[in-house]
XYZ file of C-alpha atoms in Angstrom:
566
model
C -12.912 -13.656 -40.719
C -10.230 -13.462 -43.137
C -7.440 -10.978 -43.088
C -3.513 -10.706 -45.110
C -2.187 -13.539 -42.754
C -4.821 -16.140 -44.052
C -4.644 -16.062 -47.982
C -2.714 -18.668 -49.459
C -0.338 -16.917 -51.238
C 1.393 -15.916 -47.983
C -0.612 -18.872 -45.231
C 1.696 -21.505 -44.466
C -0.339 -24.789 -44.863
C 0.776 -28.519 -43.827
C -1.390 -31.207 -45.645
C -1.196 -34.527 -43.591
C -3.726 -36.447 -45.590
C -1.156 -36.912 -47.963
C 1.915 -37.285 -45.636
C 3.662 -34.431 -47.005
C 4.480 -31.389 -45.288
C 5.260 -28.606 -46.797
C 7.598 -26.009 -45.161
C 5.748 -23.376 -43.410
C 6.021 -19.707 -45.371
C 5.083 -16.957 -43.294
C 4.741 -12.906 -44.371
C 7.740 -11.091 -44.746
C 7.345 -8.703 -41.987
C 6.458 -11.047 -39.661
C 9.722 -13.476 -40.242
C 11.375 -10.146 -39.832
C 10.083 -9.604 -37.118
C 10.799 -12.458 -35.485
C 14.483 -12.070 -36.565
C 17.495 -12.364 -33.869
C 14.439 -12.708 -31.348
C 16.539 -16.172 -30.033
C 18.267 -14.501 -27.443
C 15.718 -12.400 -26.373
C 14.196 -15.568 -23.701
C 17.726 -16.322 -22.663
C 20.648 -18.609 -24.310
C 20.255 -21.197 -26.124
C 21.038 -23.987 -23.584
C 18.464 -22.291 -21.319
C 15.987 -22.626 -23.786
C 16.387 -26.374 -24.572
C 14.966 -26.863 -21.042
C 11.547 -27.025 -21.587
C 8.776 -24.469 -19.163
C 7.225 -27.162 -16.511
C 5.074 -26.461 -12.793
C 7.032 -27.485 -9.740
C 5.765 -28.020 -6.747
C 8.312 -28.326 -3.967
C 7.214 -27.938 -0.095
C 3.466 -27.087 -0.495
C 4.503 -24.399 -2.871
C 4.818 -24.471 -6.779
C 6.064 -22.252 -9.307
C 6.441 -22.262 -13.574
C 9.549 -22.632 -14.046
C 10.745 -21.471 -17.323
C 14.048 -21.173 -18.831
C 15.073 -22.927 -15.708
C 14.138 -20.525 -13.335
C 10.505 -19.484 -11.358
C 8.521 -17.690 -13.444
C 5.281 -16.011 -12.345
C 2.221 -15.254 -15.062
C 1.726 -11.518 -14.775
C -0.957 -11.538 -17.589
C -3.819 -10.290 -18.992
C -6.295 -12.458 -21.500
C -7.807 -11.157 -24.880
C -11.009 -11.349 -26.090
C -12.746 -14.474 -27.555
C -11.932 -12.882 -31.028
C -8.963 -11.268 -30.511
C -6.674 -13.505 -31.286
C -5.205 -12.719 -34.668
C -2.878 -10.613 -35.957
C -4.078 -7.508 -36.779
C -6.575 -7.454 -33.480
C -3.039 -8.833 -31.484
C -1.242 -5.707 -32.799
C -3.353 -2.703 -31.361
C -3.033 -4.022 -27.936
C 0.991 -4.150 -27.170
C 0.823 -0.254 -25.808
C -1.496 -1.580 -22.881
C 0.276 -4.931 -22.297
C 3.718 -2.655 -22.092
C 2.383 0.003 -20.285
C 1.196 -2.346 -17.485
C 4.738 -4.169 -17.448
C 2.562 -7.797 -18.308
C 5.262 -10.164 -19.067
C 2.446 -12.392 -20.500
C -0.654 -12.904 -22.546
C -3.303 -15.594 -22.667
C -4.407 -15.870 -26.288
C -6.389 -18.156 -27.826
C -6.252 -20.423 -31.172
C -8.503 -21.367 -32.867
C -9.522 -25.262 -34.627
C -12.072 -23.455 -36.612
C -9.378 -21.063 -38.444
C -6.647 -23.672 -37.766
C -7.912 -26.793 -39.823
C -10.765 -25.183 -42.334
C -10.876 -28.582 -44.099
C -9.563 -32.041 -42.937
C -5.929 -33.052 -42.065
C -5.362 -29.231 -43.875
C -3.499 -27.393 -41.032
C -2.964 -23.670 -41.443
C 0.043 -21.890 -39.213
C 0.723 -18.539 -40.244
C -1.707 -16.852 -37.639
C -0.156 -18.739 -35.263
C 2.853 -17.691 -36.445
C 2.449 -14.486 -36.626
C 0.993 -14.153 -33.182
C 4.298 -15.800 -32.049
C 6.391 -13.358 -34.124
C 4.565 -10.266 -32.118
C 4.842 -11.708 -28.666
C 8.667 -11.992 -29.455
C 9.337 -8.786 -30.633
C 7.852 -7.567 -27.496
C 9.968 -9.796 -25.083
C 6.230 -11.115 -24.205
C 5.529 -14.645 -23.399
C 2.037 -16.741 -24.197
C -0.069 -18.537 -23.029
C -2.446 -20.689 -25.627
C -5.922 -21.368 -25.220
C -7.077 -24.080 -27.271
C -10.205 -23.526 -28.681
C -11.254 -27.221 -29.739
C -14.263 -29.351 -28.746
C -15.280 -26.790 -25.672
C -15.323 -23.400 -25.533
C -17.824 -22.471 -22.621
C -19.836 -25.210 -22.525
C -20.149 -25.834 -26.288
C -18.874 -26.391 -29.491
C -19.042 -23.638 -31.414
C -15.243 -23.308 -32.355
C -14.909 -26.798 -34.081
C -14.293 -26.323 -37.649
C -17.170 -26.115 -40.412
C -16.620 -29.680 -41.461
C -17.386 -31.075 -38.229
C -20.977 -28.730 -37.654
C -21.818 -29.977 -41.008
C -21.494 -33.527 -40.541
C -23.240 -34.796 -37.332
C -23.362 -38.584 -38.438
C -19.629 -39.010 -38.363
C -19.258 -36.497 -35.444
C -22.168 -36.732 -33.091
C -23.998 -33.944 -30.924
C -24.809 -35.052 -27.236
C -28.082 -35.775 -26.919
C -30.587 -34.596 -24.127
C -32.339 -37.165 -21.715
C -35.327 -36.725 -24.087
C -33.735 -37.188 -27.190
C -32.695 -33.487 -28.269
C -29.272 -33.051 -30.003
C -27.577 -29.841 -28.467
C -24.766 -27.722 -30.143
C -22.125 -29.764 -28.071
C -19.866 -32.573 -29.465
C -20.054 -36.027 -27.476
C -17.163 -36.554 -25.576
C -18.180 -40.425 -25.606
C -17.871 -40.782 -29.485
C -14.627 -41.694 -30.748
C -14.625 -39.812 -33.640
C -14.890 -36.619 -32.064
C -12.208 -37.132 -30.001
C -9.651 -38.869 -32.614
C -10.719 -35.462 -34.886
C -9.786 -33.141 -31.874
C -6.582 -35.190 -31.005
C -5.120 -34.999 -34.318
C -5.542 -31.476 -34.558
C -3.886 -30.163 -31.239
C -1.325 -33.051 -32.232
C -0.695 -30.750 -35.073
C -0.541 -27.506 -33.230
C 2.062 -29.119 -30.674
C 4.406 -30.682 -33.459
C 4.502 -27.177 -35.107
C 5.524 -25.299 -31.940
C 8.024 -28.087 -30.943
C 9.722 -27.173 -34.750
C 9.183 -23.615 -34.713
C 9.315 -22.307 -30.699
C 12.653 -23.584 -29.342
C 13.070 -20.286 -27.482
C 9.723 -21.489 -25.452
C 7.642 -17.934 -26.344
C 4.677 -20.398 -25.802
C 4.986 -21.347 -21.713
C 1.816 -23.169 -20.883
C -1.000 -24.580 -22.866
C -4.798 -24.449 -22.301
C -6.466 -27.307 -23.654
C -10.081 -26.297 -24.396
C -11.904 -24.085 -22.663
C -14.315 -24.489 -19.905
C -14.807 -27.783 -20.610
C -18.644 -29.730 -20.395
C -21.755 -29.414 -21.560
C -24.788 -26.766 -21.510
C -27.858 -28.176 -22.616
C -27.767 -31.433 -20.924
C -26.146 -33.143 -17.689
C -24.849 -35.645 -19.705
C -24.558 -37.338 -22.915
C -28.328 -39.237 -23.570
C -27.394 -40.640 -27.566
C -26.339 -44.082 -28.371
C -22.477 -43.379 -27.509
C -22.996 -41.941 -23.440
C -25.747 -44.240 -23.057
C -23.833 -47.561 -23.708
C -20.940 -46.594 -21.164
C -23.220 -44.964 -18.902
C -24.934 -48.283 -18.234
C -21.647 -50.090 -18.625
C -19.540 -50.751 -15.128
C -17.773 -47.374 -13.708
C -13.785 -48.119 -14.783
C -11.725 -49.932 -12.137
C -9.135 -46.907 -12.001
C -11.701 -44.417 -10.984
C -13.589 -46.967 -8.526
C -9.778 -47.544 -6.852
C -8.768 -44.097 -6.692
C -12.172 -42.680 -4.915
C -12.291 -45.758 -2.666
C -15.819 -46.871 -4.281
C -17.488 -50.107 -4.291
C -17.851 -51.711 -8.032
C -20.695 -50.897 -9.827
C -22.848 -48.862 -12.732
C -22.395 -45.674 -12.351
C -26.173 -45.339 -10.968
C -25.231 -47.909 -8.155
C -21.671 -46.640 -7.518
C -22.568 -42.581 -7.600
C -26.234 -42.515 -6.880
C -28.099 -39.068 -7.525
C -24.707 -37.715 -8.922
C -24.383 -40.068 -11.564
C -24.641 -38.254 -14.001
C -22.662 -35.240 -13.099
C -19.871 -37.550 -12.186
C -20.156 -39.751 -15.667
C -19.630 -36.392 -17.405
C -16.991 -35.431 -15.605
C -15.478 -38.324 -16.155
C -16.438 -38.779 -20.142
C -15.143 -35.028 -20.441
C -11.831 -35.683 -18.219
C -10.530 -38.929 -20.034
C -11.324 -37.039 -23.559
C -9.299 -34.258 -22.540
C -6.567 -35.937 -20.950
C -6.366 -38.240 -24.584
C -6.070 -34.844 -26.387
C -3.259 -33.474 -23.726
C -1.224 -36.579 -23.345
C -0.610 -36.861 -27.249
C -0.228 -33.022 -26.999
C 2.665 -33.569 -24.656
C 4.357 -36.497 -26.883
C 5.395 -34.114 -29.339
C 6.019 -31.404 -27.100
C 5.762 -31.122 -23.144
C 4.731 -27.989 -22.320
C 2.610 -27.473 -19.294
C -1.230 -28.073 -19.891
C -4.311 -27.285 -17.812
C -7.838 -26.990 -18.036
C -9.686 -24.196 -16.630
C -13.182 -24.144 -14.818
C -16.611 -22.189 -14.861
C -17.750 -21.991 -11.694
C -20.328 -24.533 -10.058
C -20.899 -22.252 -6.823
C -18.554 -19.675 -5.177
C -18.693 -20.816 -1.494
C -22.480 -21.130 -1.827
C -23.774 -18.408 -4.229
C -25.952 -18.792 -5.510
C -27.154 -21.666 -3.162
C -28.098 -24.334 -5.711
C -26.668 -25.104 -9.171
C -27.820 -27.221 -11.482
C -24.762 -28.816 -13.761
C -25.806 -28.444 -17.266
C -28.082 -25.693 -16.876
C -26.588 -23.041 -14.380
C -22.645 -24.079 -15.269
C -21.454 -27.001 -17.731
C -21.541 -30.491 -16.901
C -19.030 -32.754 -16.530
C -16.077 -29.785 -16.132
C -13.634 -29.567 -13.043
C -15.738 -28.424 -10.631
C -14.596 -28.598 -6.978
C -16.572 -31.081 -6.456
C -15.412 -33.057 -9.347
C -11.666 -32.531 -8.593
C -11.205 -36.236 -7.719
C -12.448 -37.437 -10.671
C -10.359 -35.085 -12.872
C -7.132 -35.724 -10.896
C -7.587 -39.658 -11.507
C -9.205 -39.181 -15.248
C -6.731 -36.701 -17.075
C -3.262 -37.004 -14.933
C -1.649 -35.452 -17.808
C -2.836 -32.198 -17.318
C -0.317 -29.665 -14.655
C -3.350 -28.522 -12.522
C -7.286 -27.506 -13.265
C -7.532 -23.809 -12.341
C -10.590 -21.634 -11.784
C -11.805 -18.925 -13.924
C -12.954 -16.177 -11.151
C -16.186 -14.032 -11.734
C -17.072 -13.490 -8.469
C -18.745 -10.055 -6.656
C -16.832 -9.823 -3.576
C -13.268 -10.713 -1.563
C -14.417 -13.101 0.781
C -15.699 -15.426 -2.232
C -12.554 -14.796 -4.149
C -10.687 -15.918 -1.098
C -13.148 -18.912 -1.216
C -12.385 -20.000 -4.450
C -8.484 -19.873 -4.305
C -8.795 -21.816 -1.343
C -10.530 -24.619 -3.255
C -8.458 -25.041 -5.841
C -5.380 -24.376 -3.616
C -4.479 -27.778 -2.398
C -1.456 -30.175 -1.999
C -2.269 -32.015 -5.047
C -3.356 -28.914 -7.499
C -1.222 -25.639 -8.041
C -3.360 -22.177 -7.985
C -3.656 -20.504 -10.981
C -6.525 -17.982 -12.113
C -6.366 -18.050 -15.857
C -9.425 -15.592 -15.834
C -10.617 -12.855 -13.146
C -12.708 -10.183 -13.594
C -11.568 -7.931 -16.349
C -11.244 -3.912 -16.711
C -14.534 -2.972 -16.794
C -17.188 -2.956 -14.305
C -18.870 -6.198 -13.444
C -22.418 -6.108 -11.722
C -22.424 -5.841 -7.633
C -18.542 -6.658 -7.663
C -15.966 -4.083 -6.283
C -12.055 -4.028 -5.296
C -10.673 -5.523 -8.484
C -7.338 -4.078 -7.459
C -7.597 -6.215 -4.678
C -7.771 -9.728 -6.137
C -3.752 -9.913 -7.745
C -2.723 -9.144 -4.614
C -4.663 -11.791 -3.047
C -3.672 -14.770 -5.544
C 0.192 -13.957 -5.203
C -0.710 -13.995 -1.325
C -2.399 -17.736 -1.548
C 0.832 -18.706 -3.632
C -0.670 -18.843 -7.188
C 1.949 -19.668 -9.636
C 0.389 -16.156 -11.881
C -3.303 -14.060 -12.617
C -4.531 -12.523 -15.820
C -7.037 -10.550 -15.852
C -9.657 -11.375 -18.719
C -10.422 -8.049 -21.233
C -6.779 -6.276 -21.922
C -8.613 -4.316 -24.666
C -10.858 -2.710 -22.156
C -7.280 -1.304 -21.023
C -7.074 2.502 -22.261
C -3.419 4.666 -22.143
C -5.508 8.080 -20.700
C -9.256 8.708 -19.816
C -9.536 5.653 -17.142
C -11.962 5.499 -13.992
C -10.604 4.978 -10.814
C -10.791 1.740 -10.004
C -9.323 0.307 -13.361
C -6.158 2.947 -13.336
C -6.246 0.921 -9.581
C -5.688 -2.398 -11.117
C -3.070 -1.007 -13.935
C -1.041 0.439 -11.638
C -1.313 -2.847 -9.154
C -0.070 -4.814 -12.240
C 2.518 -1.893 -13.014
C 4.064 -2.687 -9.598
C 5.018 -6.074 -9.696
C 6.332 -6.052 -13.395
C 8.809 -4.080 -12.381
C 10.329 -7.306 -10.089
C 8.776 -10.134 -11.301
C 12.053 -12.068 -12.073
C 12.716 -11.767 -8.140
C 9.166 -11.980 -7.407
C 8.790 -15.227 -8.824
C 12.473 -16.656 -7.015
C 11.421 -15.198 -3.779
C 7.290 -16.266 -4.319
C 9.047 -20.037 -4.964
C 10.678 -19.835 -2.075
C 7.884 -19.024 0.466
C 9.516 -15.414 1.575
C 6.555 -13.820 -0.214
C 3.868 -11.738 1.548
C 1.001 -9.503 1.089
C -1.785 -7.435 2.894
C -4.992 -6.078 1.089
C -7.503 -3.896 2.063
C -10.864 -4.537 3.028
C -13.841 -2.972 4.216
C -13.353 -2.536 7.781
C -10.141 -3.973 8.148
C -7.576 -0.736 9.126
C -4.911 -2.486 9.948
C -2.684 -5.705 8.997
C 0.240 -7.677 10.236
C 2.600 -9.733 8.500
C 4.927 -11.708 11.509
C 8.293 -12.608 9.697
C 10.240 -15.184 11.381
C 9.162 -16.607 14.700
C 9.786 -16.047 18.937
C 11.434 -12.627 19.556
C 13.849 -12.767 16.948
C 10.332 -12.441 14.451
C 9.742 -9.534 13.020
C 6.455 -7.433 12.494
C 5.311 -5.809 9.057
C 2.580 -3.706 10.311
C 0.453 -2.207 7.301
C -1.745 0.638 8.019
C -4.439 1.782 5.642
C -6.087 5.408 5.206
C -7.578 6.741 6.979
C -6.882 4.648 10.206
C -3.666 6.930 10.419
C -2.936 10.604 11.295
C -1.029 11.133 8.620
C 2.126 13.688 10.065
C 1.933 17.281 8.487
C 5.059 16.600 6.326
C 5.116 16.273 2.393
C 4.212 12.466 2.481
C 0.319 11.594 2.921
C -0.904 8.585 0.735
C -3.917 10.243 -0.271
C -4.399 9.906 -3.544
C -6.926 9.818 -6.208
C -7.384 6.100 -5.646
C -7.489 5.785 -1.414
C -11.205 6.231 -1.762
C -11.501 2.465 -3.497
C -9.898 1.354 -0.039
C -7.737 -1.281 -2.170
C -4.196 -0.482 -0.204
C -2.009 -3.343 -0.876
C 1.677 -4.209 -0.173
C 4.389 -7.218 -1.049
C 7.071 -7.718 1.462
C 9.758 -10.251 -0.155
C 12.310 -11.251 2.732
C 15.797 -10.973 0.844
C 17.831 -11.999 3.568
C 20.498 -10.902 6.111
C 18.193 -8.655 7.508
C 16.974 -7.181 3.511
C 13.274 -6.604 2.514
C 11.963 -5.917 -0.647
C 8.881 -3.647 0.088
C 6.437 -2.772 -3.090
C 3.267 -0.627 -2.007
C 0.000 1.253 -2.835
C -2.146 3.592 -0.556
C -0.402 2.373 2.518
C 2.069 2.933 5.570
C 4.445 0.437 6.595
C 6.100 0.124 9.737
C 8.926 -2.593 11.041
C 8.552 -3.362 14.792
C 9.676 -5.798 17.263
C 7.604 -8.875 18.648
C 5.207 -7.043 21.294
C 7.418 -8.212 24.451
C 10.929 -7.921 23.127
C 13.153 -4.879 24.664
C 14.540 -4.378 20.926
C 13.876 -1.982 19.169
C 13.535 -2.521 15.390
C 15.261 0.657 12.967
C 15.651 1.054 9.083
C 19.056 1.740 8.629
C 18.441 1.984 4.978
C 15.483 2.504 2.456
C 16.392 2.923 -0.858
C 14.144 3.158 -3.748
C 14.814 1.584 -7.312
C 14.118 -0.582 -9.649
C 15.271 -4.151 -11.371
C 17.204 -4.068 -14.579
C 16.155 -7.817 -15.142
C 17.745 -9.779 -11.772
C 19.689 -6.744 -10.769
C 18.793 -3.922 -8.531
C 19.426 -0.560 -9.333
C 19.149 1.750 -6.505
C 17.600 5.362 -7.197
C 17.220 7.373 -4.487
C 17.590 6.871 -0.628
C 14.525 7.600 1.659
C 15.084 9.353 5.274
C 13.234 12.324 7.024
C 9.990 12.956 6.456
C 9.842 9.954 4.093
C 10.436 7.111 7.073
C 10.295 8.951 10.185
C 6.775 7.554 10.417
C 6.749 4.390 8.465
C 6.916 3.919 4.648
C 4.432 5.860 3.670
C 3.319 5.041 0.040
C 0.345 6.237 -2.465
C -1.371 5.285 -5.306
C 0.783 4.986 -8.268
C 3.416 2.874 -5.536
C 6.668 2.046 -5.408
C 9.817 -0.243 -4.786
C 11.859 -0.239 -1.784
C 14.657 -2.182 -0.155
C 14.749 -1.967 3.343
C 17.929 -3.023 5.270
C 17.141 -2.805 8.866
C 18.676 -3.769 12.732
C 17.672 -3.778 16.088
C 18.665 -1.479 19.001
């Protein structure tokens, strides 16, 4: 694909065969449109601090700017990631109040010939994301992009001497580059090496937060890497690092691993290649990377899995977490791309990836548009900021229409709609562990979230329709959307008796532990919004609207609650 942002007469292009680098030139409207943007991400000192993952007390956050930041997002397409494709979808990503996007770049269009680096579609996609106060997230489209290679530039496909194809067990090359052959990796390296040095002298206001490298990492094809390369270090001795940290015996990697030899060899092979890529990454610039995940099994389904043939080899599988944590420590955290039909997997999967040693994040859940046996997409935000996932993006914004939506999609807008309108606080409060939420599910009419602890605790009960009478007053959460039975509320504990209390197609209630002789009463509800960090009260809520809980439907909205006891 070419388009007005690739032609030379306009394309910035860095040559580094020659050692010269040429200043980068970028359209006219775009430099415009990046103009004055340096304020827009905060001042300057706060943008010299660089975005990073913190994990403090079991719980992490992105910090950027200096302060918690959680990845309301959505991802584009495979091929949407250029300018003019970029453009068309800024009324979606505003009207659902995303204050990110996952986007990905490409080697292919990045570095058509060797050491020849083009910028300007980088550039411009930069210049956009700015102008709509819109951070990104890049997805680095090198050696991997599900399972193969079909996103390395021309030059490489061409010439599979210098850069060799893996090779099945009986000798078949596949359409996947070895991660065992040096020259594939020193051809990767140097480009994302390029890419980072360009953002660290273009992006000081940090529009770029986090950095993918590759995508879905491993092989399809083949379990491992059968040419000349694999099969040297496959018979070699497993490396002394990764026979320490998994408290293993020395060994081949047949004697050491047994029957998952070959899984584990990959995971390795792909691991250290990545983490070589990443760690020179993150000498020019040190952004936060990760690698994301196809699924091996979600908690058992389907019941067996083949690696290689059902989900690439040699990524970070669950069950290959160990061997990614010791092979690419470079990397922030590995983070699972979610396809999965139902909650209780979801649940599954977040809880796998959700440990002491790896922050949650789901770079990729199941987009705006059916998916086959799967139901209560609204659901599955709601659930990650729950488990403590540092952000969610839902894969497919262009599926995302401004009229003419089915139910359950306008259901997930309007659940994303929600929480952009507090997601500075969201993220403080989410860092902080005085987050909550209750979903919906089949079966399940009721919910409690216990605040606090003995009889000073206090209980959020959370009622869903139609488990309720709903009082004959003016307030009844029926809505268009009850039917999808995805009710789901945040409760953010503010302090000094304070709640922040966002909900859809639900009734809230306050009450006492079940033996206290308190009584607990909202002495104030007001609805509002934030004008970045500070609240702006609207209207106050009494009567009808509290007298029986907080009664709230399906397009939602954002209270604070003061309450006492009697």
């Amino acid at each position: 694909m070419r388009n007005r942002f690739q032609t030379r007469g306009e394309q910035g292009i860095v040559h580094l065969d020659s050692g010269e680098e040429k200043p980068v030139r970028v359209m006219k409207t775009v430099v415009a449109a990046a103009l004055g943007m340096g304020l827009i991400f905060g001042s300057t000192a706060g943008g010299q601090e660089l975005p990073r993952v913190e994990m403090r007390d079991g719980r992490a956050s992105l910090f950027v700017d200096g302060r918690p930041y959680w990845v309301l997002g959505a991802q584009v397409d495979n091929s949407s990631g250029w300018p003019e494709r970029l453009e068309a979808l800024w009324p979606a990503t505003e009207r659902m109040r995303l204050n990110t996007l996952e986007v990905p770049v490409y080697w292919e269009q990045m570095e058509p010939a060797r050491g020849k680096f083009e910028f300007g579609v980088v550039d411009a996609l930069m210049a956009q994301a700015r102008a709509h106060h819109v951070r990104l997230v890049m997805l680095w489209f090198g050696t991997w992009k599900n399972g193969r290679s079909h996103y390395v530039p021309g030059w490489v496909k061409a010439d599979t001497v210098a850069y060799p194809r893996m090779k099945t067990r009986e000798g078949k090359a596949i359409d996947v580059l070895s991660p065992n052959a040096p020259a594939n990796l020193a051809a990767d390296q140097a480009a994302f090496t390029a890419l980072m040095r360009h953002l660290k002298e273009t992006d000081q206001q940090h529009t770029v937060v986090m950095m993918q490298v590759e995508n879905e990492s491993g092989s399809l094809g083949s379990v491992r890497d059968f040419g000349a390369d694999g099969a040297r270090e496959f018979a070699g001795a497993v490396p002394s690092e990764l026979v320490r940290g998994l408290g293993k015996r020395p060994g081949t990697w047949a004697q050491v691993f047994g029957e998952d030899a070959d899984e584990t060899f990959a995971a390795w092979s792909v691991g250290r290649y990545i983490e070589q890529v990443a760690a020179a990454g993150k000498a020019e610039l040190g952004l936060p990377m990760y690698v994301n995940n196809w699924l091996k099994s979600p908690r058992g389904y389907p019941v067996e899995t083949v690696p290689g043939e059902d989900y690439p080899s040699g990524g970070p599988t669950v069950n290959m977490h160990g061997v990614w944590k010791i092979a690419a420590p470079s990397l922030a955290l590995l983070a699972p791309d979610v396809y999965v039909p139902n909650s209780e997997q979801y649940r599954g999967v977040m809880e796998a990836f959700h440990t002491r040693g790896n922050a949650l994040f789901i770079p990729e859940s199941l987009g705006f548009e059916p998916f086959p046996g799967a139901s209560g997409y609204g659901r599955y935000l709601y659930y990650a900021l729950g488990e403590g996932a540092i952000g969610f993006a839902n894969f497919g914004l262009e599926r995302v229409r401004l009229e003419g939506m089915d139910a359950e999609t306008s259901a997930q807008i309007e659940g994303f709609r929600l929480l952009g309108g507090f997601d500075r606080e969201l993220a403080k409060l989410a860092f902080e562990g005085k987050v909550r939420t209750a979903v919906e599910e089949n079966g399940i009419a009721q919910k409690e979230i216990v605040l606090g602890s003995g009889l000073s605790a206090v209980r959020v009960v959370v009622s869903f329709p139609p488990a309720y009478d709903p009082p004959a007053s003016p307030v009844s959460v029926s809505s268009d959307t009850t039917q999808l039975h995805e009710g789901r509320v945040v409760v953010g504990e503010l302090g000094g008796g304070e709640f922040l209390v966002a909900g859809i197609d639900c009734r809230v209630m306050f009450e006492a532990p079940v033996h206290s002789k308190t009584q607990v009463q909202m002495l104030t509800v007001e609805e509002g919004r934030y004008d970045g960090e500070t609240w702006v009260p609207g209207r106050l809520w009494n009567g009808d609207e509290t007298d029986y809980g907080l009664n709230f439907g399906g397009k939602g909205s954002l209270l604070k609650v003061k309450i006492g006891s009697y």
